[in-house]
């Protein structure tokens, strides 16, 4: 039973990816189960399209900046939420920390459009606003990954042991807590990078023409040739995997 369910799940997950890979090298694909002919021209056309190259770089910049900012914010936030779990007001802090997950991204996007399209804050379409929106959207995923690891680790026992040896509060945090959180940092950043690279709703609402990310430009490809759209989607998949890999390597060597 379990094997059957796993098999169906695997086919359901992998079949679209396999078809995209086949379609990206198919010469023609119209009203048939599989494409006819073989060609690599779609990837050449994709490389020669300057809008896709610019969008590719923009997506890497946004995902990289999102990972760095998330890491700087999530570690102290998760640490504070863990040690302040029994303090008054901690419930409100937890609710605020998960709100970006509960609120649909399209709702957040429309809210940002209203707030940041004013004379006081005319930042709609700017790259910093796009990165900030990605940070708000992805921060809960990294924060709660770290928080779950802290609950499992129970670092207060290690901190008490370090304190008896004369370690200061910062030395306890930097020398005891952070090294033990490296695995959850890696897994959380992989998730953040993948979400940021593939995020469409926020990017489509907030980005300007010059700062379009890859998923936004990708939508245009589906109005053209099927092979070109498949090749562009395969590149997005590679981009998401590369972002996750780079994030994990950066943290491991930090």
Short mmCIF file of N, CA and C in Angstrom, two decimals, residues 71 75-76 79 146 149-150 153 170-185:
data_model
loop_
_atom_site.label_atom_id
_atom_site.label_comp_id
_atom_site.label_asym_id
_atom_site.label_seq_id
_atom_site.Cartn_x
_atom_site.Cartn_y
_atom_site.Cartn_z
N UNK A 71 18.86 35.26 7.14
CA UNK A 71 19.76 34.64 8.13
C UNK A 71 20.09 35.61 9.26
N UNK A 75 17.96 34.20 12.96
CA UNK A 75 18.69 33.59 14.08
C UNK A 75 18.38 34.29 15.41
N UNK A 76 18.55 35.62 15.50
CA UNK A 76 18.18 36.26 16.79
C UNK A 76 16.69 36.20 17.09
N UNK A 79 15.95 32.72 18.40
CA UNK A 79 16.56 32.61 19.74
C UNK A 79 15.72 33.35 20.77
N UNK A 146 14.57 27.05 12.56
CA UNK A 146 15.53 27.24 13.64
C UNK A 146 14.89 27.02 15.01
N UNK A 149 14.56 23.42 15.80
CA UNK A 149 15.85 22.85 16.17
C UNK A 149 16.24 23.26 17.58
N UNK A 150 15.94 24.50 17.97
CA UNK A 150 16.25 24.95 19.33
C UNK A 150 15.46 24.15 20.37
N UNK A 153 17.16 20.88 20.63
CA UNK A 153 18.51 20.99 21.19
C UNK A 153 18.49 21.33 22.66
N UNK A 170 27.42 36.51 24.93
CA UNK A 170 27.73 36.44 23.51
C UNK A 170 28.56 35.20 23.18
N UNK A 171 29.52 34.86 24.04
CA UNK A 171 30.33 33.67 23.81
C UNK A 171 29.48 32.40 23.87
N UNK A 172 28.49 32.37 24.74
CA UNK A 172 27.59 31.22 24.79
C UNK A 172 26.79 31.10 23.50
N UNK A 173 26.32 32.27 23.00
CA UNK A 173 25.51 32.26 21.78
C UNK A 173 26.35 31.90 20.55
N UNK A 174 27.52 32.59 20.41
CA UNK A 174 28.34 32.40 19.22
C UNK A 174 29.13 31.09 19.25
N UNK A 175 29.52 30.65 20.44
CA UNK A 175 30.36 29.46 20.51
C UNK A 175 29.62 28.17 20.77
N UNK A 176 28.38 28.27 21.28
CA UNK A 176 27.64 27.05 21.62
C UNK A 176 26.37 26.90 20.78
N UNK A 177 25.57 27.96 20.74
CA UNK A 177 24.25 27.86 20.09
C UNK A 177 24.40 27.83 18.56
N UNK A 178 25.11 28.81 18.00
CA UNK A 178 25.21 28.91 16.54
C UNK A 178 25.77 27.66 15.87
N UNK A 179 26.90 27.10 16.36
CA UNK A 179 27.42 25.89 15.71
C UNK A 179 26.42 24.73 15.72
N UNK A 180 25.61 24.64 16.75
CA UNK A 180 24.64 23.54 16.82
C UNK A 180 23.43 23.77 15.93
N UNK A 181 23.28 25.00 15.43
CA UNK A 181 22.14 25.31 14.56
C UNK A 181 22.50 25.26 13.07
N UNK A 182 23.73 24.88 12.73
CA UNK A 182 24.16 25.00 11.34
C UNK A 182 23.34 24.10 10.39
N UNK A 183 22.93 22.93 10.86
CA UNK A 183 22.16 22.05 9.97
C UNK A 183 20.77 22.62 9.66
N UNK A 184 20.12 23.17 10.68
CA UNK A 184 18.81 23.79 10.44
C UNK A 184 18.96 25.07 9.62
N UNK A 185 20.10 25.77 9.77
CA UNK A 185 20.35 26.94 8.91
C UNK A 185 20.42 26.52 7.46
#
